[in-house]
PDB file of N, CA and C in Angstrom:
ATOM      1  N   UNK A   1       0.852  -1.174   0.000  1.00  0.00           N
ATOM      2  CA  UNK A   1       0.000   0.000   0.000  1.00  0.00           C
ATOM      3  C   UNK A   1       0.898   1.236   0.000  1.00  0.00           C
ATOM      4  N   UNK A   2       0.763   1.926  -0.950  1.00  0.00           N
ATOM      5  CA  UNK A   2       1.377   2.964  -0.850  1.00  0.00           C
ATOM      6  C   UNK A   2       0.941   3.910   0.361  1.00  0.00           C
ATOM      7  N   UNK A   3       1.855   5.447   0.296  1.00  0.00           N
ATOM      8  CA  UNK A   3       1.508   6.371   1.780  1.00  0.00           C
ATOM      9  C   UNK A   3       0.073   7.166   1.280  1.00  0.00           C
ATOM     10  N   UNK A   4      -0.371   7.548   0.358  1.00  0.00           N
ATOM     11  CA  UNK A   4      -1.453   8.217   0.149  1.00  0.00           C
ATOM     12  C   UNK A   4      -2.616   7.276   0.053  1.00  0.00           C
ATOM     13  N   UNK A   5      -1.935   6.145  -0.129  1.00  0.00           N
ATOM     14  CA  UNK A   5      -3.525   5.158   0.142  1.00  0.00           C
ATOM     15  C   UNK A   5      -4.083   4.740   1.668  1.00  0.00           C
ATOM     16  N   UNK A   6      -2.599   5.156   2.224  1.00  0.00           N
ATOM     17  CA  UNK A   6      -2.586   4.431   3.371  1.00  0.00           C
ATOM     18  C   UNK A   6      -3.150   5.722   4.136  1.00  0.00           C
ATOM     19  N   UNK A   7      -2.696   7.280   4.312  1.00  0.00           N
ATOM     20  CA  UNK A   7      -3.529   8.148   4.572  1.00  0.00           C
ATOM     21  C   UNK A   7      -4.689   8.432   4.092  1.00  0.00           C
ATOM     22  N   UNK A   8      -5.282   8.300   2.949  1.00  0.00           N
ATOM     23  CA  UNK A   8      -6.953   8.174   2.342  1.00  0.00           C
ATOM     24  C   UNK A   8      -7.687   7.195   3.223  1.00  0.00           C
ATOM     25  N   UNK A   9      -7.165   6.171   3.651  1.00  0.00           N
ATOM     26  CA  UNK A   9      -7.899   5.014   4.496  1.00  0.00           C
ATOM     27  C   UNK A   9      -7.778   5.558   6.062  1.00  0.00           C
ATOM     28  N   UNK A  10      -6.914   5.923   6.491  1.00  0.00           N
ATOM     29  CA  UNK A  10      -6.658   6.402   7.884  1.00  0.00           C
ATOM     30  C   UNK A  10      -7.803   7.678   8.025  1.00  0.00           C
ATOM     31  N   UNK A  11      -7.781   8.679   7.370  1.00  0.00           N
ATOM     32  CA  UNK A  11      -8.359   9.467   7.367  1.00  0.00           C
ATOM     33  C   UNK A  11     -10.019   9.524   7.354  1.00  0.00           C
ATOM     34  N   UNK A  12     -10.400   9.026   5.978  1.00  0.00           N
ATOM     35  CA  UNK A  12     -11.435   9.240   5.351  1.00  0.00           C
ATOM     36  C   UNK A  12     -12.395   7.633   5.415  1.00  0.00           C
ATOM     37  N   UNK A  13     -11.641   6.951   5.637  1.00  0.00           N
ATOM     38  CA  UNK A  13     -12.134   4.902   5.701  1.00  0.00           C
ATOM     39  C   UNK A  13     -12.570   5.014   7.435  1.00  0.00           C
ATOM     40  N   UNK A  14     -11.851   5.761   8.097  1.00  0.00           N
ATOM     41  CA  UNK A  14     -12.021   5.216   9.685  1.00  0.00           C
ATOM     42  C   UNK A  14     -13.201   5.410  10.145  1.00  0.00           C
ATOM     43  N   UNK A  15     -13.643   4.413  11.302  1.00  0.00           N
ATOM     44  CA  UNK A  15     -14.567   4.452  11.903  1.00  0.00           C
ATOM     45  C   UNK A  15     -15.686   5.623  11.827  1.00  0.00           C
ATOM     46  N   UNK A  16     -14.782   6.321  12.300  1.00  0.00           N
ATOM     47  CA  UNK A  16     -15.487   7.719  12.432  1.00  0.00           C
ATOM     48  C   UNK A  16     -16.319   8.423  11.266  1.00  0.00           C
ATOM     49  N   UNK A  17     -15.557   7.641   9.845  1.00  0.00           N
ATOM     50  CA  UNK A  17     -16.178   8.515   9.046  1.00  0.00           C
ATOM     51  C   UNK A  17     -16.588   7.055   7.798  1.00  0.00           C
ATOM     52  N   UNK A  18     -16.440   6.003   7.730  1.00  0.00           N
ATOM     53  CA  UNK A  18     -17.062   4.842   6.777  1.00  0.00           C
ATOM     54  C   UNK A  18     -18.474   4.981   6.826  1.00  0.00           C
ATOM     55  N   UNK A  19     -19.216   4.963   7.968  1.00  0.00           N
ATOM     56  CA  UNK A  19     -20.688   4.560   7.866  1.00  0.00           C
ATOM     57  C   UNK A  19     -21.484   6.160   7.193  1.00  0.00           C
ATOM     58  N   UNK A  20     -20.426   7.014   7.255  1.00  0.00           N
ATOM     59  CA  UNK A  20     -21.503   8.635   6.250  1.00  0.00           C
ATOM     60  C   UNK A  20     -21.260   8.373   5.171  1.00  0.00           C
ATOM     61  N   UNK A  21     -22.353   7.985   4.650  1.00  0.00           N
ATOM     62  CA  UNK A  21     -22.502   7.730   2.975  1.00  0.00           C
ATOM     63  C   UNK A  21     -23.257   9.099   2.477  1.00  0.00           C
ATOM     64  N   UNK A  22     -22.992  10.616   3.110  1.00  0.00           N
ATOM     65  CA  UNK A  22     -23.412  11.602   2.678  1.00  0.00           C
ATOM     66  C   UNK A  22     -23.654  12.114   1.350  1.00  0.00           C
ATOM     67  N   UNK A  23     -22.271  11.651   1.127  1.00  0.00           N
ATOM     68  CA  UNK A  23     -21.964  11.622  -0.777  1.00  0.00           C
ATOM     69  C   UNK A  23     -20.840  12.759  -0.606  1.00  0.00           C
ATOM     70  N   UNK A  24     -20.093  13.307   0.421  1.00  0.00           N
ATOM     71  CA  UNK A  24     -18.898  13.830   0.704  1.00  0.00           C
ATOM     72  C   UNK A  24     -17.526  13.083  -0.111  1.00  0.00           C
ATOM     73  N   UNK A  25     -17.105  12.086   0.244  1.00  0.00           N
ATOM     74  CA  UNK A  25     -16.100  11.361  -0.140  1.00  0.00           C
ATOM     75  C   UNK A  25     -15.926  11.360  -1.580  1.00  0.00           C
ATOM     76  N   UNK A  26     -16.393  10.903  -2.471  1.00  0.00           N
ATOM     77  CA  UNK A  26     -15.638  11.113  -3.901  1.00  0.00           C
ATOM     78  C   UNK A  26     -15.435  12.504  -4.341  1.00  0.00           C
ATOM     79  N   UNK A  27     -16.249  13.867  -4.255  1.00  0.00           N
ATOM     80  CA  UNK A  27     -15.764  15.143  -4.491  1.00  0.00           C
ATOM     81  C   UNK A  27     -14.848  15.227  -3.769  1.00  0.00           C
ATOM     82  N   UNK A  28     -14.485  14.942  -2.410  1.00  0.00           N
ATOM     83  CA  UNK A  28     -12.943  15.695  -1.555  1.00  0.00           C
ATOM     84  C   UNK A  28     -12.303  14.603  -2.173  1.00  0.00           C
ATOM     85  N   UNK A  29     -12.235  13.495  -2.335  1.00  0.00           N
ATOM     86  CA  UNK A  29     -11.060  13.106  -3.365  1.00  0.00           C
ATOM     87  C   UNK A  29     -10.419  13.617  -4.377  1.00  0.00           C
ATOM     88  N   UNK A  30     -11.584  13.971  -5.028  1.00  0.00           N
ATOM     89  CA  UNK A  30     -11.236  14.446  -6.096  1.00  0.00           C
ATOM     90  C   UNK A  30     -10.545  15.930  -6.490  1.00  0.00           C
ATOM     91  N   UNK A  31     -11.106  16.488  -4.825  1.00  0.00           N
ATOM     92  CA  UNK A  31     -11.365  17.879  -5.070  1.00  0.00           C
ATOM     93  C   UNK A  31      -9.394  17.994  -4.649  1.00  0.00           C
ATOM     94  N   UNK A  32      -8.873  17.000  -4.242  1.00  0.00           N
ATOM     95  CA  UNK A  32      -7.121  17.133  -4.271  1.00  0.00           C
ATOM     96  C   UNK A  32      -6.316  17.174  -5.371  1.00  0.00           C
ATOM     97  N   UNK A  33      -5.040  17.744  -5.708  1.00  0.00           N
ATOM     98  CA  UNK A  33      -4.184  17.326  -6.718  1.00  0.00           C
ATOM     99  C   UNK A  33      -4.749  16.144  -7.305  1.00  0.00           C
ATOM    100  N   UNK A  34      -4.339  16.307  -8.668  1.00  0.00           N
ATOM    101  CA  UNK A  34      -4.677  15.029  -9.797  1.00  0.00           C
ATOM    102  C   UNK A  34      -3.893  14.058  -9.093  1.00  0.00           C
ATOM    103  N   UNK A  35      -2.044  14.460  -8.472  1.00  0.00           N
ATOM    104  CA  UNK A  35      -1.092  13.649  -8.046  1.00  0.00           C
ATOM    105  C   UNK A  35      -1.497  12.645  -6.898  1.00  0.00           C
ATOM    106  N   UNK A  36      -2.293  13.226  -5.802  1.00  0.00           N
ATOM    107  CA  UNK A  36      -2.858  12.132  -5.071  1.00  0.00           C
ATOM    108  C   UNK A  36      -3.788  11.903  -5.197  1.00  0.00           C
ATOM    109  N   UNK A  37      -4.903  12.059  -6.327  1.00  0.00           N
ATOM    110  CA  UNK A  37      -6.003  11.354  -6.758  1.00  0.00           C
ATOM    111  C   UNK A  37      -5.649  10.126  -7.557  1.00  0.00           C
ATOM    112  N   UNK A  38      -4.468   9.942  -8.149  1.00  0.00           N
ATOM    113  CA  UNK A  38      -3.951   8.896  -9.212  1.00  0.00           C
ATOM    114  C   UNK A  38      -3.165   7.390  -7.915  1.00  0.00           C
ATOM    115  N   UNK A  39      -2.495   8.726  -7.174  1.00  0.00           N
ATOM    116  CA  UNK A  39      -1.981   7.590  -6.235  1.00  0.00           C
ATOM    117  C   UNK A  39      -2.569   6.832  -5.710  1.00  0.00           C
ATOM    118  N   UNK A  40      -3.678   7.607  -4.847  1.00  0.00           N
ATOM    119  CA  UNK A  40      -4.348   6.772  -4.236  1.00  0.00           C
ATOM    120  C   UNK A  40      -5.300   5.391  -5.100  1.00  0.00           C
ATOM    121  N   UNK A  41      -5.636   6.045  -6.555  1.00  0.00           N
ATOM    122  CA  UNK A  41      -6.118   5.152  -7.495  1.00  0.00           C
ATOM    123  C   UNK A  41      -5.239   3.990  -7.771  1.00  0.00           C
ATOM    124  N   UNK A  42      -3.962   4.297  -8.103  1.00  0.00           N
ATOM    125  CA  UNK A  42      -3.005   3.358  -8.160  1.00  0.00           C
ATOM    126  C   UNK A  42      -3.089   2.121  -7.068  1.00  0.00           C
ATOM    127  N   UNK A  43      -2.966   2.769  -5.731  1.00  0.00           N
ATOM    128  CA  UNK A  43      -2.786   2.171  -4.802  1.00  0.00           C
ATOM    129  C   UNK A  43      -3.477   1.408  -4.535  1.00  0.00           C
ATOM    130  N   UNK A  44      -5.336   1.898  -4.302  1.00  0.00           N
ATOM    131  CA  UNK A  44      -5.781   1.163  -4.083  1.00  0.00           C
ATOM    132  C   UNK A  44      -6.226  -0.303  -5.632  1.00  0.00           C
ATOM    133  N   UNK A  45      -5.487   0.003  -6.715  1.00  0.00           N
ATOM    134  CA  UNK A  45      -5.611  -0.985  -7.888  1.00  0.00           C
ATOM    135  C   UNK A  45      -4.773  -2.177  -7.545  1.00  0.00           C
ATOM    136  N   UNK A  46      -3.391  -1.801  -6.571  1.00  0.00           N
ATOM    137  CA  UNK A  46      -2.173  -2.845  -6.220  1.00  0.00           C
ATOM    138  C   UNK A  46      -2.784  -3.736  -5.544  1.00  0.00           C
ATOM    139  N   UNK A  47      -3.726  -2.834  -4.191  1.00  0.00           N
ATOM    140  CA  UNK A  47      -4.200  -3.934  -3.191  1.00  0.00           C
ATOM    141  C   UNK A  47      -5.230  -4.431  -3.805  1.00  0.00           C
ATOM    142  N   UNK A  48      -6.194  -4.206  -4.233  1.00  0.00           N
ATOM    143  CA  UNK A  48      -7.304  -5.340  -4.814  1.00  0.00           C
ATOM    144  C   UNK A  48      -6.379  -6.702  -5.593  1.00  0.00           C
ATOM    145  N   UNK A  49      -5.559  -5.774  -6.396  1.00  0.00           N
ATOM    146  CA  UNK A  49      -4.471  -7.656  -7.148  1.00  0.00           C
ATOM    147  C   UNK A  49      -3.987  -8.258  -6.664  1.00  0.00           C
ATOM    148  N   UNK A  50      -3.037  -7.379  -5.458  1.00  0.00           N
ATOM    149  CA  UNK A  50      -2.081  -7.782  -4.637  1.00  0.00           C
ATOM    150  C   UNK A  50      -2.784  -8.839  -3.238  1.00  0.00           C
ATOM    151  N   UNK A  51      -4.184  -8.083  -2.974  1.00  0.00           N
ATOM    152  CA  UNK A  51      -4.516  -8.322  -1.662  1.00  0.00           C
ATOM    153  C   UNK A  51      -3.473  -8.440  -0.763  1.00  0.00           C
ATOM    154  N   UNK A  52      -2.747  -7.209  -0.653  1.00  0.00           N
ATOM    155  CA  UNK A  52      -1.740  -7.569   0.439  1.00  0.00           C
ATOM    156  C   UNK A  52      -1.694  -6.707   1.738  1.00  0.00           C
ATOM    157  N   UNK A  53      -3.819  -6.211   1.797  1.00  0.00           N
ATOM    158  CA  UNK A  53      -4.197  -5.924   2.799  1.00  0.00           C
ATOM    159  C   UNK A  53      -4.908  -6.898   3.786  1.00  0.00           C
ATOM    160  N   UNK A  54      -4.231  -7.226   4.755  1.00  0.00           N
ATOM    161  CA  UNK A  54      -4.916  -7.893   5.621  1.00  0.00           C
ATOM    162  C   UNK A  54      -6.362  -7.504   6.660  1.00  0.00           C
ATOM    163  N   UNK A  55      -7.248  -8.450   6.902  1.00  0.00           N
ATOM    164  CA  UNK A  55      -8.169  -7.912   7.840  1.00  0.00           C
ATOM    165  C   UNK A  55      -7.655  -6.854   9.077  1.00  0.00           C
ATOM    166  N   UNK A  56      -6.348  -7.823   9.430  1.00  0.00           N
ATOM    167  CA  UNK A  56      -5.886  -6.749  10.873  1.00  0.00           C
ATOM    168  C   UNK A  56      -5.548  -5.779  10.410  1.00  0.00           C
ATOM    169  N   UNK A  57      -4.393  -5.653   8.915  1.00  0.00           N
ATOM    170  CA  UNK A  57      -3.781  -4.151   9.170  1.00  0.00           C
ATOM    171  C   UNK A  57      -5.040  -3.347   8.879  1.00  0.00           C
ATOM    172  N   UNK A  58      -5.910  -3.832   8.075  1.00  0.00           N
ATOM    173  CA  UNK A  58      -6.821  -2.678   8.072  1.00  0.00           C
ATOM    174  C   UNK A  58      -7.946  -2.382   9.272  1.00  0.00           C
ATOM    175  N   UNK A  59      -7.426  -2.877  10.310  1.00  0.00           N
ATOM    176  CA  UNK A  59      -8.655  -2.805  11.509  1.00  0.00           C
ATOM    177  C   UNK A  59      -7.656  -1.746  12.317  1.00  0.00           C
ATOM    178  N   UNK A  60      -6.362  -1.995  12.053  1.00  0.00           N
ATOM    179  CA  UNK A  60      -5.066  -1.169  12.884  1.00  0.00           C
ATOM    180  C   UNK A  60      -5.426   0.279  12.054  1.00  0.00           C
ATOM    181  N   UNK A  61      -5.856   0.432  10.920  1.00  0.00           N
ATOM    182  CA  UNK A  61      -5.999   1.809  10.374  1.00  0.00           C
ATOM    183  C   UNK A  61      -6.735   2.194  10.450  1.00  0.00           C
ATOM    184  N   UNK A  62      -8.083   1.544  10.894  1.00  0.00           N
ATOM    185  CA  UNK A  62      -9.430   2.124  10.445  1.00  0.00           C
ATOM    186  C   UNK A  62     -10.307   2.128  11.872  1.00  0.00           C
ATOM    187  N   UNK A  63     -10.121   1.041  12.269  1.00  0.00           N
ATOM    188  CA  UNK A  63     -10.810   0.495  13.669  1.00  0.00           C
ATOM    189  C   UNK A  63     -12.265  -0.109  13.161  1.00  0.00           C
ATOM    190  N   UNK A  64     -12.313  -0.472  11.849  1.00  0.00           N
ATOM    191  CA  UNK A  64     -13.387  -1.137  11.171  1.00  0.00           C
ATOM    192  C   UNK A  64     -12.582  -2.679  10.793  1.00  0.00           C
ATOM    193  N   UNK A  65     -13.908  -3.582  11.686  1.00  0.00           N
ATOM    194  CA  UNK A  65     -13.539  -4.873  11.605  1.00  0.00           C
ATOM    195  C   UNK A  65     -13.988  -5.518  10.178  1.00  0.00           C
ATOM    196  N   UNK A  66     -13.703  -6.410  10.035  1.00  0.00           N
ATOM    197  CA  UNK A  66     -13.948  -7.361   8.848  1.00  0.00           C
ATOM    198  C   UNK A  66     -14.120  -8.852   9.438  1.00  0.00           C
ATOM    199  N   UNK A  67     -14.891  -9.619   8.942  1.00  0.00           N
ATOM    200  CA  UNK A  67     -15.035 -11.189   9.205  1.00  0.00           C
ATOM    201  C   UNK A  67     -14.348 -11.902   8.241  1.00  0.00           C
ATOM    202  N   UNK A  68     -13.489 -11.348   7.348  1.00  0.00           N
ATOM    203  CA  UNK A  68     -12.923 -12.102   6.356  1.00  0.00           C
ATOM    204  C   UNK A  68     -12.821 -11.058   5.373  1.00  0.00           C
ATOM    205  N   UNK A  69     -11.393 -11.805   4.641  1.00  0.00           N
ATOM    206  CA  UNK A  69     -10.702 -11.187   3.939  1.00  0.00           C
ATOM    207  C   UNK A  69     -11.593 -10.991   2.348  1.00  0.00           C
ATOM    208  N   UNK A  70     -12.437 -11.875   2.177  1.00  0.00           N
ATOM    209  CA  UNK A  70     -13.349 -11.526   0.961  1.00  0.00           C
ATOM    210  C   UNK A  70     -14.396 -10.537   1.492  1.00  0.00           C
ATOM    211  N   UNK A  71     -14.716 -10.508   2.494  1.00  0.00           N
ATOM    212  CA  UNK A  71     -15.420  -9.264   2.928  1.00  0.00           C
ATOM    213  C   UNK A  71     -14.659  -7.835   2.364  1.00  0.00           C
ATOM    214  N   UNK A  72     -13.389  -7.777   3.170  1.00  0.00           N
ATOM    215  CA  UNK A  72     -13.089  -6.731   2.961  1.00  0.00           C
ATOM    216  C   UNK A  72     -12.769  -6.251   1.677  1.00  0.00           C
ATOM    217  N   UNK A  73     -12.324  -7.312   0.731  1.00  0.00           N
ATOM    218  CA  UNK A  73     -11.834  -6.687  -0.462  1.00  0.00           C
ATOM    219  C   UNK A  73     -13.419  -6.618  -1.278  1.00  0.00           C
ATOM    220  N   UNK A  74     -14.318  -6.970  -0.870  1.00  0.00           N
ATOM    221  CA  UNK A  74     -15.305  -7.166  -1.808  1.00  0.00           C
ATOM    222  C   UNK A  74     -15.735  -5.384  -1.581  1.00  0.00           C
ATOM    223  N   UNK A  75     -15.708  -5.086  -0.210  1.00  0.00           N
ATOM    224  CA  UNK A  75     -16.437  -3.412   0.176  1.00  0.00           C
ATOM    225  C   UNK A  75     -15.083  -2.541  -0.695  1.00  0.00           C
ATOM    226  N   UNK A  76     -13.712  -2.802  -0.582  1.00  0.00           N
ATOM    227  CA  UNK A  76     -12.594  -2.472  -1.104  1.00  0.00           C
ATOM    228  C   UNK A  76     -12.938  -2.287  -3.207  1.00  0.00           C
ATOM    229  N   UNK A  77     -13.015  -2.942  -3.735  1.00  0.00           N
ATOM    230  CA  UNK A  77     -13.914  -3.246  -4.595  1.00  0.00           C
ATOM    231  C   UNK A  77     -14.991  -2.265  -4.978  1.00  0.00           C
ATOM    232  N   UNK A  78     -16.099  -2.596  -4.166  1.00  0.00           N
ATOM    233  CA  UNK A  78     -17.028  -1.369  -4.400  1.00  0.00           C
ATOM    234  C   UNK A  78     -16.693  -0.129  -4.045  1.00  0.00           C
ATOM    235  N   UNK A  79     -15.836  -0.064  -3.142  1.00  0.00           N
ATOM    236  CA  UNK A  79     -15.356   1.646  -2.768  1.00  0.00           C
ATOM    237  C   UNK A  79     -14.586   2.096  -3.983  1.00  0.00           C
ATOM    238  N   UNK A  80     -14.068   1.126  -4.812  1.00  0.00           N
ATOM    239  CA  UNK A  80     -12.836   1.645  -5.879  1.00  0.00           C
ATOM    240  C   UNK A  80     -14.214   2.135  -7.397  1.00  0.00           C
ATOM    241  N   UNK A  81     -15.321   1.117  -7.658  1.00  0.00           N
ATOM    242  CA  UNK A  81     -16.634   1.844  -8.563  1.00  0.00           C
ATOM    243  C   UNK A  81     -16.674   2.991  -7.916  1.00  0.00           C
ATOM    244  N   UNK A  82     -16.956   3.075  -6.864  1.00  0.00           N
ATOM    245  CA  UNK A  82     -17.539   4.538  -6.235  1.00  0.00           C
ATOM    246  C   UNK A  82     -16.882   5.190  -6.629  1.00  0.00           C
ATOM    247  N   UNK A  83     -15.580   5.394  -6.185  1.00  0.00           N
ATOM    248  CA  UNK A  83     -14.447   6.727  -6.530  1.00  0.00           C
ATOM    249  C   UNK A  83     -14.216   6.850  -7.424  1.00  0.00           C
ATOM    250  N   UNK A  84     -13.767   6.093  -8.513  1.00  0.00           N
ATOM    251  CA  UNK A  84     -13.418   6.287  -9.520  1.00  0.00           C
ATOM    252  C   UNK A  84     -14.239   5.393 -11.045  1.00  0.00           C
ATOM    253  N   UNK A  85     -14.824   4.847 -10.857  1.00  0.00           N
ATOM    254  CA  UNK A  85     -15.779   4.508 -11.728  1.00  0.00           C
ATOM    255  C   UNK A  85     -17.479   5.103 -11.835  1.00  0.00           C
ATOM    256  N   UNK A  86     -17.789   5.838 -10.583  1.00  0.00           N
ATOM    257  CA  UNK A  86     -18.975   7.445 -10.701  1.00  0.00           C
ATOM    258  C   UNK A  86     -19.877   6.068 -10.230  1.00  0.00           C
ATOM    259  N   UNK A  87     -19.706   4.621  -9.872  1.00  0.00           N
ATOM    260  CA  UNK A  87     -21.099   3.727  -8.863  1.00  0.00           C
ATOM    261  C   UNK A  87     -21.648   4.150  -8.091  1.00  0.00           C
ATOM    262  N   UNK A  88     -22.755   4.095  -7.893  1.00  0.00           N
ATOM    263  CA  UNK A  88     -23.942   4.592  -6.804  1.00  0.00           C
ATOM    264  C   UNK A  88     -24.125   3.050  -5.980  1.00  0.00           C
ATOM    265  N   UNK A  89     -24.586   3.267  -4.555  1.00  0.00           N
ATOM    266  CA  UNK A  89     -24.187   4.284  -3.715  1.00  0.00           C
ATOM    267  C   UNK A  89     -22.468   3.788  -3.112  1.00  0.00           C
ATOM    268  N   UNK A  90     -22.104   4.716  -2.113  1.00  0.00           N
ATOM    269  CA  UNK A  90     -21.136   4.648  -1.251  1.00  0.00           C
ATOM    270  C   UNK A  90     -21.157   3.289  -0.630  1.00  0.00           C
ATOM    271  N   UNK A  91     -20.325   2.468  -1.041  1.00  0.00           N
ATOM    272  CA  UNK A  91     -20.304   1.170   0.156  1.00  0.00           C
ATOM    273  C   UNK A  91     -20.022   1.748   1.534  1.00  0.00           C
ATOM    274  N   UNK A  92     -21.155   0.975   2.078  1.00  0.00           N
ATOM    275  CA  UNK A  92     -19.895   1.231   4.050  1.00  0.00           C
ATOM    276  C   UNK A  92     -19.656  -0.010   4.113  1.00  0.00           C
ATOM    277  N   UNK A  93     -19.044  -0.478   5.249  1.00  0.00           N
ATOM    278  CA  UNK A  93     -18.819  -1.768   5.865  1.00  0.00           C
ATOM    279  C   UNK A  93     -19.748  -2.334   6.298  1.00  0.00           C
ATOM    280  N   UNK A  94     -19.152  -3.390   6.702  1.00  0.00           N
ATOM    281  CA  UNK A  94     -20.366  -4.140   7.713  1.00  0.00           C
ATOM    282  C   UNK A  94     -20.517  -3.531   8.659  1.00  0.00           C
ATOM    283  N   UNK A  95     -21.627  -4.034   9.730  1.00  0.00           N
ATOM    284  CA  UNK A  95     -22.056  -3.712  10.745  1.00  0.00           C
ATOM    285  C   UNK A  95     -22.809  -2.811  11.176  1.00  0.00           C
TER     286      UNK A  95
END
């Protein structure tokens, strides 16, 4: 995971802010440099192939649990339509 994917998830993925499906999140993405709008696109393209996000590290970043690793990449997945493919609506997580 690169550092801008890894701050986009810390930030904007955590607890605090996954379950507001306001419709905030893809404009302030977007609304940054093209440079960390691509990164973070990049980034999050490595981990969906790579899956070389685990349930824990992403519970260590987010404080949002997962029951499994196809869980998470599946919401991972739909969060990547959302942002950058214009999908309706906002995935949240479970729970």
């Amino acid at each position: 995971m690169n550092a801008e994917l890894d701050r986009f998830i810390r930030v904007y993925l955590s607890l605090e802010q996954a379950y507001d499906t306001s419709g905030y999140l893809r404009p302030t993405l977007h609304a940054f440099a093209d440079e960390y709008v691509t990164a973070v696109k990049d980034g999050l393209e490595s981990a969906l192939r790579s899956r070389e996000v685990s349930t824990e590290a992403y519970e260590r970043l987010t404080d949002v649990e997962f029951c499994s690793e196809d869980s998470l990449y599946e919401y991972l997945n739909r969060m990547y339509a959302y942002l950058f493919l214009g999908r309706e609506p906002q995935p949240t997580p479970p729970g």
